[in-house]
Short mmCIF file of C-alpha atoms in Angstrom, two decimals:
data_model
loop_
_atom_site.label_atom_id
_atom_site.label_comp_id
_atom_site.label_asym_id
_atom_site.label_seq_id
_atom_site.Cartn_x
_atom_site.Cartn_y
_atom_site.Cartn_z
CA UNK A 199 -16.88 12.63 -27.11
CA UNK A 200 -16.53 15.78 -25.82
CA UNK A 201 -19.44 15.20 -23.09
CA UNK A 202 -17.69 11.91 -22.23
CA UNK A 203 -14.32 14.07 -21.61
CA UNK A 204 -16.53 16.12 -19.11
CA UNK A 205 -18.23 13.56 -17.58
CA UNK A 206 -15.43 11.61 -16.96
CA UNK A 207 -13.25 14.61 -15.95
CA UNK A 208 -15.68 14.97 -13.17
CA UNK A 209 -15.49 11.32 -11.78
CA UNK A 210 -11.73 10.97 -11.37
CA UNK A 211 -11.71 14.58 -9.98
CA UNK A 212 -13.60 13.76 -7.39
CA UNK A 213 -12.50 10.13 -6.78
CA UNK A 214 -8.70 10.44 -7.18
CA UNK A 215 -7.74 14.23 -7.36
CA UNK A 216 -6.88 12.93 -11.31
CA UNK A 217 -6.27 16.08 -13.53
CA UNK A 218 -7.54 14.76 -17.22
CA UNK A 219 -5.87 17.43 -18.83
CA UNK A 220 -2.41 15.58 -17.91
CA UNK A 221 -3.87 12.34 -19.02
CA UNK A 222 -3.83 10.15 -22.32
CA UNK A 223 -7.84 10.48 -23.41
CA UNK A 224 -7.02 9.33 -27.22
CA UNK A 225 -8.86 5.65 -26.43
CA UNK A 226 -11.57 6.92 -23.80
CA UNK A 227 -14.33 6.27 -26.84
CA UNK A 228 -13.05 2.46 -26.91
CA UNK A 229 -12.67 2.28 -22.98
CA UNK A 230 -16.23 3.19 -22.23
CA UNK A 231 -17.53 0.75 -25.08
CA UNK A 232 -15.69 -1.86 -23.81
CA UNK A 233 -16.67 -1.36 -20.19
CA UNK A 234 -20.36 -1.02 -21.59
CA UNK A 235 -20.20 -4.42 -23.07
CA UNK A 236 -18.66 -5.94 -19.81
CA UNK A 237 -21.31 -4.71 -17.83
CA UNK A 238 -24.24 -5.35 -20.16
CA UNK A 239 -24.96 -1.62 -21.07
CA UNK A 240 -26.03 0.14 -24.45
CA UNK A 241 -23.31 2.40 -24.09
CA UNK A 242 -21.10 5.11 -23.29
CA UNK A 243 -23.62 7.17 -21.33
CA UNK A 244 -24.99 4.41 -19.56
CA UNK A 245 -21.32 3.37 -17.83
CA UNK A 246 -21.18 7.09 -16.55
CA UNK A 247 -24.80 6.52 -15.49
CA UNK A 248 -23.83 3.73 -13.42
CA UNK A 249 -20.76 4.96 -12.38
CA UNK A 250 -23.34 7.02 -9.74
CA UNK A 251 -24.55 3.41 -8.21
CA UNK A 252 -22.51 0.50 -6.84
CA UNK A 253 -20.45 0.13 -9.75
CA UNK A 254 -18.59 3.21 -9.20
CA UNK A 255 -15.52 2.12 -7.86
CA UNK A 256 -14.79 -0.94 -10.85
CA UNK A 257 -15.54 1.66 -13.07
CA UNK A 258 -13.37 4.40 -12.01
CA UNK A 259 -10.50 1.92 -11.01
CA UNK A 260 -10.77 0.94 -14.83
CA UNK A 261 -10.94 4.24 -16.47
CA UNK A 262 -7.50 4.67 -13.98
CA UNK A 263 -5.73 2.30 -15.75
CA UNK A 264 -6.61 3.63 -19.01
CA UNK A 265 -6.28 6.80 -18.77
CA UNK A 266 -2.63 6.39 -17.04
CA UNK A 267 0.59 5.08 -18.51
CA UNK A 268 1.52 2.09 -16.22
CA UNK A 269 4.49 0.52 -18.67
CA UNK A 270 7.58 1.10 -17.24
CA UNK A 271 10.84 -0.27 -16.74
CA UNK A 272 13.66 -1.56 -14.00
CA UNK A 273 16.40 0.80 -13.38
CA UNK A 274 14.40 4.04 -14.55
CA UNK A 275 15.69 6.91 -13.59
CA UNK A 276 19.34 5.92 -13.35
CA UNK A 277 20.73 8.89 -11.78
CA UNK A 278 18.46 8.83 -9.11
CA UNK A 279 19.03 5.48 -8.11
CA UNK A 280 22.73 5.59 -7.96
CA UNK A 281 22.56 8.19 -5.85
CA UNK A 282 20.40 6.21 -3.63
CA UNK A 283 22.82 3.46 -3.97
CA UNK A 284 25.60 4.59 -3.70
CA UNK A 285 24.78 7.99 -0.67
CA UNK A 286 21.14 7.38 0.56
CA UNK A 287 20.98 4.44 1.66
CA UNK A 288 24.38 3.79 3.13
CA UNK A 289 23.50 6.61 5.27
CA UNK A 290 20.35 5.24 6.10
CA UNK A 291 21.53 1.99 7.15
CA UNK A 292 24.96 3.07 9.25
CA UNK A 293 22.19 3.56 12.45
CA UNK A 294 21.44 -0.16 12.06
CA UNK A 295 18.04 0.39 11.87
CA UNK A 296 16.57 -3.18 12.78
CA UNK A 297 14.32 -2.74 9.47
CA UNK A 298 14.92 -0.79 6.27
CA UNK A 299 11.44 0.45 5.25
CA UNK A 300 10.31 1.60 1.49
CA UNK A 301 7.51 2.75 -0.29
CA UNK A 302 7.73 3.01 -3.83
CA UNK A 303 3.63 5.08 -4.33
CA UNK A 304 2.73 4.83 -7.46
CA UNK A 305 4.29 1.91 -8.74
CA UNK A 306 2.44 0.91 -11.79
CA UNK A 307 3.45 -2.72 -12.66
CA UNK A 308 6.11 -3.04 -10.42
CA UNK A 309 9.79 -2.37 -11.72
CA UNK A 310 10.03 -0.01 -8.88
CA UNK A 311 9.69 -1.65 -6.22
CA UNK A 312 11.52 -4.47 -7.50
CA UNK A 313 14.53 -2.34 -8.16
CA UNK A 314 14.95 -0.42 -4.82
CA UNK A 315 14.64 -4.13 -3.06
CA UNK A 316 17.38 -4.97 -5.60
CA UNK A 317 19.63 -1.85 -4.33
CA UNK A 318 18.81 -2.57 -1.20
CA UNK A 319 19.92 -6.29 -1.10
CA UNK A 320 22.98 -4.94 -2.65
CA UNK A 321 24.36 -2.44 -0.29
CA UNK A 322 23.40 -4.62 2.96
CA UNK A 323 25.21 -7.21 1.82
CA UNK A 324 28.10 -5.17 0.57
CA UNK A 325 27.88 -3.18 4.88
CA UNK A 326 27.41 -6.29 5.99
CA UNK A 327 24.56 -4.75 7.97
CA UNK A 328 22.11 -7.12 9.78
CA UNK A 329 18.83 -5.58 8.57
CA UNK A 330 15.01 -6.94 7.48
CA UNK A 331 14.46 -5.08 4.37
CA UNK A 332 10.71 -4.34 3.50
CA UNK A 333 9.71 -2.68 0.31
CA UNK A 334 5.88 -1.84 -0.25
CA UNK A 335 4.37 -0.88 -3.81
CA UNK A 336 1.41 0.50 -4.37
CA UNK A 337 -1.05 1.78 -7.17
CA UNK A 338 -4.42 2.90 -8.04
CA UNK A 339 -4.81 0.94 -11.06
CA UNK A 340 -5.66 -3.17 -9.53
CA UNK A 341 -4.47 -4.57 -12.84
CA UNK A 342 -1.65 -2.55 -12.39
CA UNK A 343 -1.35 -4.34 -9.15
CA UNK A 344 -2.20 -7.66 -10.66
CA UNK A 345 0.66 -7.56 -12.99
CA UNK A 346 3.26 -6.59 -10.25
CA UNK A 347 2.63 -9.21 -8.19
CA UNK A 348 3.30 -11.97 -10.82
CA UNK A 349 6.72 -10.26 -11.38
CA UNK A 350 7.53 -11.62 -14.88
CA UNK A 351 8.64 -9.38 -17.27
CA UNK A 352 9.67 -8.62 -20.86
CA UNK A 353 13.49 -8.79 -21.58
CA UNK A 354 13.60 -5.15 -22.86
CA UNK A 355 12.15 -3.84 -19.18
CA UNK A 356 15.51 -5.17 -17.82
CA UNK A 357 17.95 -3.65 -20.46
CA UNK A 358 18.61 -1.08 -18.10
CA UNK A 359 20.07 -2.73 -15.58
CA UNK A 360 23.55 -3.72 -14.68
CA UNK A 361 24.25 -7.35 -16.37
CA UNK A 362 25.15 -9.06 -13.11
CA UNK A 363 22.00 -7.98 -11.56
CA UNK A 364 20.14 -9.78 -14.54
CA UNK A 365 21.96 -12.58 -13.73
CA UNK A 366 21.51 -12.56 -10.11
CA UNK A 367 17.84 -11.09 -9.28
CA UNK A 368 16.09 -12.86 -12.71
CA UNK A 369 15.02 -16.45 -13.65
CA UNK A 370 14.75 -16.89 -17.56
CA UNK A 371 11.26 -17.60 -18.66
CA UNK A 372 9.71 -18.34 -22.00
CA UNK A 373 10.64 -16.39 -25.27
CA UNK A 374 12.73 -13.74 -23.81
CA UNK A 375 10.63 -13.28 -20.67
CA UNK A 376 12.23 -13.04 -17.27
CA UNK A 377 10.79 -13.56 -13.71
CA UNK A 378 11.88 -12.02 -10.36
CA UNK A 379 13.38 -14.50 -8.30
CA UNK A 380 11.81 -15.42 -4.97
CA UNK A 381 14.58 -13.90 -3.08
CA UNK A 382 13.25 -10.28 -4.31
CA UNK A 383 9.90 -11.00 -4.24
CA UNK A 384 9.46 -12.03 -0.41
CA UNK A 385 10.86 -8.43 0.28
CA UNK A 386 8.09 -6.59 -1.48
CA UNK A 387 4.45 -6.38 -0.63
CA UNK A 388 2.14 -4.93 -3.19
CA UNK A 389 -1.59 -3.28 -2.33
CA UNK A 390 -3.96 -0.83 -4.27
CA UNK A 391 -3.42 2.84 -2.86
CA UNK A 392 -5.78 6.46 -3.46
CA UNK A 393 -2.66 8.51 -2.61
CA UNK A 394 -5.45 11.04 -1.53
CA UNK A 395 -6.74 8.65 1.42
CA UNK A 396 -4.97 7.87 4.54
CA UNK A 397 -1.30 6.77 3.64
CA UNK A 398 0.15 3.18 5.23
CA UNK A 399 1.65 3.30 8.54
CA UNK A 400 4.67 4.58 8.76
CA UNK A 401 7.51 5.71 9.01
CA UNK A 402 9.61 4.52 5.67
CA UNK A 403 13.43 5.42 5.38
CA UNK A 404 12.89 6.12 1.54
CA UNK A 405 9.41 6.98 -0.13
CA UNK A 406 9.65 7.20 -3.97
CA UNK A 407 6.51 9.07 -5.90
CA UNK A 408 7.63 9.62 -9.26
CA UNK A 409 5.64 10.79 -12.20
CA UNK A 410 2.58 10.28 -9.96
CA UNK A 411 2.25 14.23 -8.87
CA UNK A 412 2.11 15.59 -12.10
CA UNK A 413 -1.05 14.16 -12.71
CA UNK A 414 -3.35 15.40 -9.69
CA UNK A 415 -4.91 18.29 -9.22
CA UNK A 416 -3.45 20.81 -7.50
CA UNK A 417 -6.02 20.03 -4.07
CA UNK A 418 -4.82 16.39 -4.64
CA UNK A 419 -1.07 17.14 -4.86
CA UNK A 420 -1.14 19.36 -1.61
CA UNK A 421 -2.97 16.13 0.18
CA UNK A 422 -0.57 13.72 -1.40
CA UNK A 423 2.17 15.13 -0.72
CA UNK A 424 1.17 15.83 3.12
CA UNK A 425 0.66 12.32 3.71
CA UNK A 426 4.05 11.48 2.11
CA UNK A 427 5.67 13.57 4.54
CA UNK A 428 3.63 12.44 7.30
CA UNK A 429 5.23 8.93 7.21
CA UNK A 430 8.66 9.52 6.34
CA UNK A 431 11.08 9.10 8.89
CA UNK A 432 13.04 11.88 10.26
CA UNK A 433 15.96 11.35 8.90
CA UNK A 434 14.24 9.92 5.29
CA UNK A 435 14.29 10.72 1.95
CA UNK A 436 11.51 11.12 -0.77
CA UNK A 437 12.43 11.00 -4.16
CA UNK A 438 10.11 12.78 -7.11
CA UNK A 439 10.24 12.45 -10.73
CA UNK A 440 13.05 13.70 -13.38
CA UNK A 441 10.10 16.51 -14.39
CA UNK A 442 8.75 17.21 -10.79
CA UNK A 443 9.26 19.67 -8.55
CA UNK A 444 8.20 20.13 -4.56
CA UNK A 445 8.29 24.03 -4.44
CA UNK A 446 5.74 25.49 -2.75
CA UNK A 447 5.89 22.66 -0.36
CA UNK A 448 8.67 23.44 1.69
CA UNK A 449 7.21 23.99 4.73
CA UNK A 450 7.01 20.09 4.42
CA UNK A 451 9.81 19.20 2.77
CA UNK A 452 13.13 20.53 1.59
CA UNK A 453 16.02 19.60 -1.30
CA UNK A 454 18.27 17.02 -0.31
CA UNK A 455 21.67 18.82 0.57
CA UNK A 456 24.14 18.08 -2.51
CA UNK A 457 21.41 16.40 -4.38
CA UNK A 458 20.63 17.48 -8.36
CA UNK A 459 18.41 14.22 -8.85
CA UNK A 460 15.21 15.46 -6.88
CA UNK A 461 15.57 13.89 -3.47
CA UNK A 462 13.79 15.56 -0.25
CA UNK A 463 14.15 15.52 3.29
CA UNK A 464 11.53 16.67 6.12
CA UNK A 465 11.93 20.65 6.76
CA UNK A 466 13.61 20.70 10.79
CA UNK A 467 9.94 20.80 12.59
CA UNK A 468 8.47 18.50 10.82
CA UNK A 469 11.05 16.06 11.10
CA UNK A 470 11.07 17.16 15.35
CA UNK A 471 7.24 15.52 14.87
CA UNK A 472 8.43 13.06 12.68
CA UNK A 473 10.72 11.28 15.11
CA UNK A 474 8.27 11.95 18.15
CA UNK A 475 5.76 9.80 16.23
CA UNK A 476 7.53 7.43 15.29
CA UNK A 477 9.28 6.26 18.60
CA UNK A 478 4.97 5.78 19.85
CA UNK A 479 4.36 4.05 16.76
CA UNK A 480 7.48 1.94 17.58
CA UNK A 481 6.51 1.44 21.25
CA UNK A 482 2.69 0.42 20.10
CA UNK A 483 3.90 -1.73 18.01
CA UNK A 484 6.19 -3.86 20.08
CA UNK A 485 2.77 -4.08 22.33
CA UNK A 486 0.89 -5.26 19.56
CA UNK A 487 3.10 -8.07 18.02
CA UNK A 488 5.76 -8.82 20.42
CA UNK A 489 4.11 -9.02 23.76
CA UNK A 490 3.51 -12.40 24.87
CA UNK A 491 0.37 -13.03 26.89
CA UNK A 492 2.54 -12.78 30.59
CA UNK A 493 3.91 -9.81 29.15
CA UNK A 494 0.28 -8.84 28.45
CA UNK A 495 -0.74 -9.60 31.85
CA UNK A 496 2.20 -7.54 33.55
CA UNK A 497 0.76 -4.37 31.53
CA UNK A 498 -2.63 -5.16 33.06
CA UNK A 499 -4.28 -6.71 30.06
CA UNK A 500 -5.86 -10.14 30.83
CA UNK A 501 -5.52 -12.44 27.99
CA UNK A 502 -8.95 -13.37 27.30
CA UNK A 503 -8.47 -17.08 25.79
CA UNK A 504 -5.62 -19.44 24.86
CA UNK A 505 -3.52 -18.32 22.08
CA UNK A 506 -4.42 -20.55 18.98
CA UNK A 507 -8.42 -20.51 19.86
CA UNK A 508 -10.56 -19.93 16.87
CA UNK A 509 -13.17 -16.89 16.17
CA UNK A 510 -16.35 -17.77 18.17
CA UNK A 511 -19.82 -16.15 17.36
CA UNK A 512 -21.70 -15.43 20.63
CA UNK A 513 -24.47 -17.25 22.08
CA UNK A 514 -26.94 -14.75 21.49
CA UNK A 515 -26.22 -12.22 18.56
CA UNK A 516 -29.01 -9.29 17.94
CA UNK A 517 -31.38 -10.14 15.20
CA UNK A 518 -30.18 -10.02 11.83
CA UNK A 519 -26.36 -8.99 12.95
CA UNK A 520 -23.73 -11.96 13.44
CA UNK A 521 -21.17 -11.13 16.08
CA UNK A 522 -18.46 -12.77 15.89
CA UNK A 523 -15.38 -12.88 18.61
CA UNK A 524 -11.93 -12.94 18.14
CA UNK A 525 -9.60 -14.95 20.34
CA UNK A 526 -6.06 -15.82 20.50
CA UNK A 527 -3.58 -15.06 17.46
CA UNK A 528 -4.22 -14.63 14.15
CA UNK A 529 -1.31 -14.43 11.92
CA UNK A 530 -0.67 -16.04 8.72
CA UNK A 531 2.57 -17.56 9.69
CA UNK A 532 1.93 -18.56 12.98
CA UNK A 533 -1.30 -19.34 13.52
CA UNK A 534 -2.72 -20.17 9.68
CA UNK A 535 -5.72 -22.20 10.60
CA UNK A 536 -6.61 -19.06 13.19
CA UNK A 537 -6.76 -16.84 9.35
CA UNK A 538 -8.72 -19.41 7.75
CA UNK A 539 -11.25 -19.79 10.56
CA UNK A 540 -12.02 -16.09 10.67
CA UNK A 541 -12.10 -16.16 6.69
CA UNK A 542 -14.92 -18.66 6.64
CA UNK A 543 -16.76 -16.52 8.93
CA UNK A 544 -16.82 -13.95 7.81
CA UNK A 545 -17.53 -15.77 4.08
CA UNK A 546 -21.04 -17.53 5.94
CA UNK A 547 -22.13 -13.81 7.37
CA UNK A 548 -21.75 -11.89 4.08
CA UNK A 549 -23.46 -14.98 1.82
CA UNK A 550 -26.27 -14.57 4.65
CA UNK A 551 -26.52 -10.63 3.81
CA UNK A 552 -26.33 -10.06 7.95
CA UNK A 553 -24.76 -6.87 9.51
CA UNK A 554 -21.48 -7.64 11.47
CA UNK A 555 -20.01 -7.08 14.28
CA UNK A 556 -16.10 -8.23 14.92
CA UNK A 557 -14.93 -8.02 18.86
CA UNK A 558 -11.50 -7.51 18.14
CA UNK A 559 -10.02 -7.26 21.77
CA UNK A 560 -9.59 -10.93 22.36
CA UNK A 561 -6.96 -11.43 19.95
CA UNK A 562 -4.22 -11.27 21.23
CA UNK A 563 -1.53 -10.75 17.99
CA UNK A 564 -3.02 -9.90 14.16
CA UNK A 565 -1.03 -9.12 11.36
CA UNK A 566 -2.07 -7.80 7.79
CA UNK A 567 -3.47 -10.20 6.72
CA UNK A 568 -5.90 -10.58 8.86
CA UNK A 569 -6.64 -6.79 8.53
CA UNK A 570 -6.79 -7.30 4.35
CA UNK A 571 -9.77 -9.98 4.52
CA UNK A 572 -11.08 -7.65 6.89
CA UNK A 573 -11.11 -4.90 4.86
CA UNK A 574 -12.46 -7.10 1.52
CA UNK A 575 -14.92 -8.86 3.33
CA UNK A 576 -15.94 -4.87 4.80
CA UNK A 577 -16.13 -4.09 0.76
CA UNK A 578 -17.90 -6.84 -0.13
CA UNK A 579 -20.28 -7.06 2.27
CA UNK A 580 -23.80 -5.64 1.47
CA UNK A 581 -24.80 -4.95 4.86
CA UNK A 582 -22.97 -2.74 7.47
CA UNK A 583 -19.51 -4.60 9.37
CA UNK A 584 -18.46 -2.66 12.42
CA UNK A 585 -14.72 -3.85 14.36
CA UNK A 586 -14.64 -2.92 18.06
CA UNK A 587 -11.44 -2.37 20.07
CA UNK A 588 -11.08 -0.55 23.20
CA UNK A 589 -7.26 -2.41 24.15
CA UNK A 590 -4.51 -0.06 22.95
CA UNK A 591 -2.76 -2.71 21.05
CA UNK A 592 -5.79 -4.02 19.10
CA UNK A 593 -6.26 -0.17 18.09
CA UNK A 594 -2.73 0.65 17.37
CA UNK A 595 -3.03 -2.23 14.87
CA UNK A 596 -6.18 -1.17 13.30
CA UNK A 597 -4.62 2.31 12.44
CA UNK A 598 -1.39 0.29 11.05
CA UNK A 599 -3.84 -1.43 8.68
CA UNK A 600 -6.21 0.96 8.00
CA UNK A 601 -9.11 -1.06 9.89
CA UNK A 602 -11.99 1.48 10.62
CA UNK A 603 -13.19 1.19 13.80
CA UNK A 604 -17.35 1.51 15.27
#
């Protein structure tokens, strides 16, 4: 067992920044054996041995969820959220910010997120402020993930809550069970997240990272916690756990003036840089998905095809590499079939184990979806898939998305 501990210790170190020591390892024994029998192993020893090959990341993303406690509840952390409620995000939304962004990292199986979108709903309508709000959730666990996104619950993960938000955020399921109702649910996006890699694009008027610090290394906290900062707006707040503390970090981030519930704000330069960076994100962005293809054309960017034209391969591709060209718009609500063209090629060049190449700069809009079956068909493809851009627009997108670029 104790070889397992070390072994294991080891992997999530270096995957996730994970600290073991902080972790539940009671049922490791039973984790490993049941992961051995999944993938058709003798044993312990032989999952760690092929945690080494391809298997690494299902293996490690499994061991994640084991070794963390994901059960959680809505409402948790009371205090904190009332102060949100009923200070934060007043404040917040008196600019009339066009949209309300939140990230809840670390959001196990999705109470969280579900919650803030709740407060949020609730103090818009009771401003009367005209304001898109967009919560994203995000985990390293994908069953974690899984679970959030069906967003049915057990009637004791509710009992916190005030009884006329039961009423109005909940649909009553089967024996006791209780579902979100659609009107939360379109306001909250879920997607697995290594809070040690790069963090989504930014900025967000409230982060929220609770009990997730406390488990990472110290390395892994200083890297976390710079990326928090480095997305939250200037005049944001990031809230920590009831047992977590950010000192040491405040050349990032300081305590929230009048706080006691462990909010943050962005110490004076960084929040200088803060709002610098996010007025280019803001004007990239309005390029990206806004610009029609005159408005293209006045910025001295030709639109290259008509606007609903499918994803062409070229005439000619290299030898063993499939090139294939986007054109016009792909966005899931505007332009579905646009989506479902590029999915299907990119499903016929992975099944034909062929290197890819995607010319992005014909495309003249793309949203995230079209950068998430980008990025799966990128993991799931055996041979190497490269995305070019050299238009502004098309790149300011990628780094939105997190699309690497060749």
């Amino acid at each position: 067992m104790q070889r397992w501990l070390e072994r294991v210790a080891r992997l999530v170190g270096q995957d996730v920044g994970l600290d073991l020591s902080r972790c539940r390892t009671s049922t490791l024994a039973d984790v490993l054996t049941a992961l051995a029998k999944a993938l058709g192993l003798a044993g312990p020893d032989q999952v760690l041995d092929a945690a080494q090959g391809p298997h690494r990341r299902w293996i490690v993303e499994r061991l994640i969820s084991a070794l963390l406690v994901h059960e959680t509840f809505f409402y948790r952390y009371r205090a904190q959220l009332e102060e949100l409620s009923d200070r934060v995000f007043p404040a917040i939304l008196a600019a009339r910010p066009s949209v309300f962004r939140i990230w809840s990292a670390g959001c196990a199986t999705g109470p969280e997120p579900y919650s803030l979108a709740m407060i949020a709903v609730d103090v818009v309508q009771r401003l009367g402020v005209p304001t898109v709000v967009q919560v994203l959730g995000t985990d390293l666990a994908a069953e974690a993930i899984d679970v959030a996104k069906k967003a049915i619950y057990p009637g004791s993960a509710t009992m916190d809550m005030p009884v006329a938000w039961r009423e109005q955020f909940f649909e009553k399921e089967e024996a006791g069970w209780f579902r979100v109702k659609d009107s939360v649910r379109r306001l909250v996006r879920f997607d697995v997240h290594n809070l040690a890699h790069r963090p989504p694009t930014g900025p967000f008027h409230v982060i929220t990272c609770r009990n997730v610090l406390m488990y990472l290394q110290q390395d892994a906290q200083h890297k976390a916690v710079g990326a928090l900062a480095s997305v939250l707006a200037k005049d944001g707040v990031l809230a920590v756990g009831h047992g977590e503390s950010l000192r040491g970090f405040e050349n990032l981030l300081v305590p929230d003036r009048g706080s006691a519930v462990n909010l943050y704000r962005l110490a004076k330069g960084i929040a200088m840089a803060s709002e610098a960076m996010a007025s280019e994100a803001m004007a990239s962005e309005a390029m990206a998905s806004e610009a029609t293809p005159s408005e293209l054309m006045s910025l001295g960017e030709k639109p290259l095809a008509p606007p609903l034209s499918a994803p062409v391969s070229r005439a000619k591709p290299p030898k063993n590499t499939h090139t294939i060209v986007l054109k016009g718009v792909y966005d899931e609500q505007a332009n579905p079939q646009g989506v479902a063209s590029l999915k299907a090629a990119l499903a016929d060049a992975v099944a034909g184990g062929l290197s890819v190449i995607i010319e992005a700069d014909g495309a003249l809009s793309l949203d995230g979806a079209t950068a998430r079956l980008i990025l799966r068909a990128m993991r799931t493809c055996p041979m190497p898939m490269v995305v070019h851009a050299t238009r502004d627009s098309v790149k300011q997108w990628a780094r939105r998305y997190g699309v690497p670029l060749g």
